[in-house]
Short mmCIF file of C-alpha atoms in Angstrom, two decimals:
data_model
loop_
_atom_site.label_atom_id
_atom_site.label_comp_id
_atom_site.label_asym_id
_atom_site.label_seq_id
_atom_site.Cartn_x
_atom_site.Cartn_y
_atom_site.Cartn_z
CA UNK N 1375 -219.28 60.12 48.46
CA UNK N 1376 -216.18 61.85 49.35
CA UNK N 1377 -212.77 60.27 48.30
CA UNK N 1378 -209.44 61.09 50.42
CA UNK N 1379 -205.84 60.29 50.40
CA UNK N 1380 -205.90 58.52 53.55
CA UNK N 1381 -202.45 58.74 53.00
CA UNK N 1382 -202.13 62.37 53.39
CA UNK N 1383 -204.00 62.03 56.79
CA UNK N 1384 -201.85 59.44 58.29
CA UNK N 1385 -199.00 61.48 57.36
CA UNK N 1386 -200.17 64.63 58.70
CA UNK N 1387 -201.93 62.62 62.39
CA UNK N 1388 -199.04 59.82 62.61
CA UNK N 1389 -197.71 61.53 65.80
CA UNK N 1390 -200.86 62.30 67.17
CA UNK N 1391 -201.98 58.34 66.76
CA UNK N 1392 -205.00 59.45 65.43
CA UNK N 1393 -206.30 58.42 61.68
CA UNK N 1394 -209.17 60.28 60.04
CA UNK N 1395 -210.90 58.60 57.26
CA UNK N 1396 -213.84 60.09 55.84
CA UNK N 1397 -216.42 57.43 55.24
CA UNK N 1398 -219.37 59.02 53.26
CA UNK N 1399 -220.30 63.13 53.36
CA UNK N 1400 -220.16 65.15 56.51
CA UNK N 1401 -219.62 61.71 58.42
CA UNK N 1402 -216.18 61.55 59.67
CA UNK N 1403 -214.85 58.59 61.74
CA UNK N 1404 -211.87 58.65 63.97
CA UNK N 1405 -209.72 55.29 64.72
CA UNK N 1406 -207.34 56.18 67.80
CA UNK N 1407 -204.06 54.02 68.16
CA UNK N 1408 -200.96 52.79 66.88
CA UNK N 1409 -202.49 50.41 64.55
CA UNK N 1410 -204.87 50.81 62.29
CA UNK N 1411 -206.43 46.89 61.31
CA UNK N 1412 -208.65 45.79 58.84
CA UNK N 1413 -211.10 45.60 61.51
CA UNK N 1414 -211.07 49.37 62.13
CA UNK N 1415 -212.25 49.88 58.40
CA UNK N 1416 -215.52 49.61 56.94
CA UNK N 1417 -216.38 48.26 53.57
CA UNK N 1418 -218.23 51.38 53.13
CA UNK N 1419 -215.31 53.61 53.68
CA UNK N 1420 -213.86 55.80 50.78
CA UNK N 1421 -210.09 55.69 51.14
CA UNK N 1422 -207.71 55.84 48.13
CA UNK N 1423 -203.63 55.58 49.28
CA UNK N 1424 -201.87 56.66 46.76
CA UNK N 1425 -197.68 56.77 47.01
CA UNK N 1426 -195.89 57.49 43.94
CA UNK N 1427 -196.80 55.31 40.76
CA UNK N 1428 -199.25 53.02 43.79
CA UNK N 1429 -203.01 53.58 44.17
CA UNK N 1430 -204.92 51.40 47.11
CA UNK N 1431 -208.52 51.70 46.67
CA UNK N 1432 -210.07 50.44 49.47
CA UNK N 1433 -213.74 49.97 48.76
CA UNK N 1434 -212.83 48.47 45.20
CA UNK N 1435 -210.35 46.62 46.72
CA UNK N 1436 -207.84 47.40 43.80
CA UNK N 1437 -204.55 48.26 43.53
CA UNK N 1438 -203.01 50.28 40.12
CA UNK N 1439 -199.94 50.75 39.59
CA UNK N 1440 -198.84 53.61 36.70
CA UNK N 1441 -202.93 53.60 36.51
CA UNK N 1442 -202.71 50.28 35.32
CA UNK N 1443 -204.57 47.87 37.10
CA UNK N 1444 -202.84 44.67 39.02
CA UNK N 1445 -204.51 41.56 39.89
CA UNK N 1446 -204.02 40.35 43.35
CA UNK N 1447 -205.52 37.83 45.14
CA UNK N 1448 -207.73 38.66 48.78
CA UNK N 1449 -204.95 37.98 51.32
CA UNK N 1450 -202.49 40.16 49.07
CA UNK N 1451 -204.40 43.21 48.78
CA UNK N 1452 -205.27 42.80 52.84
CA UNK N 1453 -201.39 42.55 53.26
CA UNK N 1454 -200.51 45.38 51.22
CA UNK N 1455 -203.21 47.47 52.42
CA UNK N 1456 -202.25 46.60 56.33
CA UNK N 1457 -198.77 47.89 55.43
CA UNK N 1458 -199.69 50.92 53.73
CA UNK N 1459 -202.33 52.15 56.36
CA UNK N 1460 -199.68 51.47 58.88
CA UNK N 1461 -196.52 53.26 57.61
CA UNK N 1462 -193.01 52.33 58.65
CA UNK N 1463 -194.65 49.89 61.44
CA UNK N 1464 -192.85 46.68 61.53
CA UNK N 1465 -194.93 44.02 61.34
CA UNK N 1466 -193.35 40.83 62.55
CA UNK N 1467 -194.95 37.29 60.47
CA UNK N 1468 -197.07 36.50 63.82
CA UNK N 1469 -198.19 39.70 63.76
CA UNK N 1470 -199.43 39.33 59.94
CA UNK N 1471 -200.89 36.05 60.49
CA UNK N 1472 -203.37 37.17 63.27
CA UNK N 1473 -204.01 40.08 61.75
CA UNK N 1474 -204.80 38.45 57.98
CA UNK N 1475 -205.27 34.49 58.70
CA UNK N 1476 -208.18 34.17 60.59
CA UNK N 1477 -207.28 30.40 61.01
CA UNK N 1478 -204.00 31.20 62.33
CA UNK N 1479 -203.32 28.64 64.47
CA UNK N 1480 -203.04 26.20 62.16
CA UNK N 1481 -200.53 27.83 59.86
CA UNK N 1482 -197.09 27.87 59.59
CA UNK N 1483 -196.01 31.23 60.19
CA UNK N 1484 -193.74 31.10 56.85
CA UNK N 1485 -196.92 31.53 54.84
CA UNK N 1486 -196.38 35.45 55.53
CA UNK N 1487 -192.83 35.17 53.72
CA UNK N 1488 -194.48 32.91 50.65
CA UNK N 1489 -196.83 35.86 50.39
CA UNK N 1490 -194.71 38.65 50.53
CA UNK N 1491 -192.69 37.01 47.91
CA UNK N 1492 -195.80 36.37 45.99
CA UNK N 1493 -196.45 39.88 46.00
CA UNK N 1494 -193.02 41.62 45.74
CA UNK N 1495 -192.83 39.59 42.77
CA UNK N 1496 -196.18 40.77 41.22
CA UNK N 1497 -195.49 44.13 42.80
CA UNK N 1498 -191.89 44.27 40.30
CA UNK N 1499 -193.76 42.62 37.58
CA UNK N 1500 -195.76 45.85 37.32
CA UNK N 1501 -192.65 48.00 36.81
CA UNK N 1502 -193.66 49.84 40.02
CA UNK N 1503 -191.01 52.94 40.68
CA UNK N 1504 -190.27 51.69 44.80
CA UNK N 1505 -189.99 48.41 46.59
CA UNK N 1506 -193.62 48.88 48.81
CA UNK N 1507 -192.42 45.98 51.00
CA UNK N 1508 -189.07 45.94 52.43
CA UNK N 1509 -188.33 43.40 54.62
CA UNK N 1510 -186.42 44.42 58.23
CA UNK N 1511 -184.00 41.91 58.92
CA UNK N 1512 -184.94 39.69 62.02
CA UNK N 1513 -187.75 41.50 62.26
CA UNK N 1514 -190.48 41.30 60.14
CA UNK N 1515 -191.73 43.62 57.40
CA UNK N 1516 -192.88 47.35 56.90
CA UNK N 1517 -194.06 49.81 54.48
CA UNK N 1518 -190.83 52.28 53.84
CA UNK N 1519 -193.19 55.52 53.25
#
């Protein structure tokens, strides 16, 4: 199997709205829109993001950080990853909870915050080099790369 810095790719088709991710050899996939979900991806799929000291890897569904390796739980990796694939896109909390709750409608939509802190917290723990969250006032939250 072929692994790719999706990353790369988004960067270099983000104002095309197309996202190439190379799934296994020769076989290429293309996801056309604004948004990229977790839907759009296949367990199967090879994609690394890797941003400074931060790797997302996808089909291991693990993140390292400085190469180290950081223990997160499901719906923190699918947040993180959701921002990453989706650069500088603010998300607002609904937003997050359909796309990462699938019992939505029975949460309060401040479970996105208790997350992100959650995470930001693991996230600094790790002595990562950037803040891979930031948090758009009235908004929601994005991915700042």
């Amino acid at each position: 199997m072929k692994i790719v810095n999706t990353w790369s790719k988004i960067k270099s088709f983000g104002k095309s709205n197309s996202y190439h991710v190379v799934c296994k050899e020769n076989e290429k996939r293309v996801i056309t829109g604004s948004l990229i979900t977790l839907d759009d991806l296949d367990i199967t799929d090879e994609i690394i993001i890797t941003v400074l000291d931060l790797q997302i890897n996808y089909k291991q569904r693990r993140i390292y950080i400085k190469n180290k390796l950081l223990e997160l739980t499901p719906k923190e990796f699918d947040l993180l990853l959701l921002l990453a694939l989706n650069r500088r896109i603010v998300f607002t909390r609904e937003m997050l909870t359909d796309l990462i709750f699938s019992i939505h409608e029975h949460l309060d939509i401040r479970i996105v915050d208790d997350q992100v802190k959650t995470l930001s917290k693991k996230l600094r723990s790790s002595h990562i080099s950037f803040n891979p969250i930031r948090k758009v006032w009235g908004k929601g939250y994005k991915f700042p790369y």
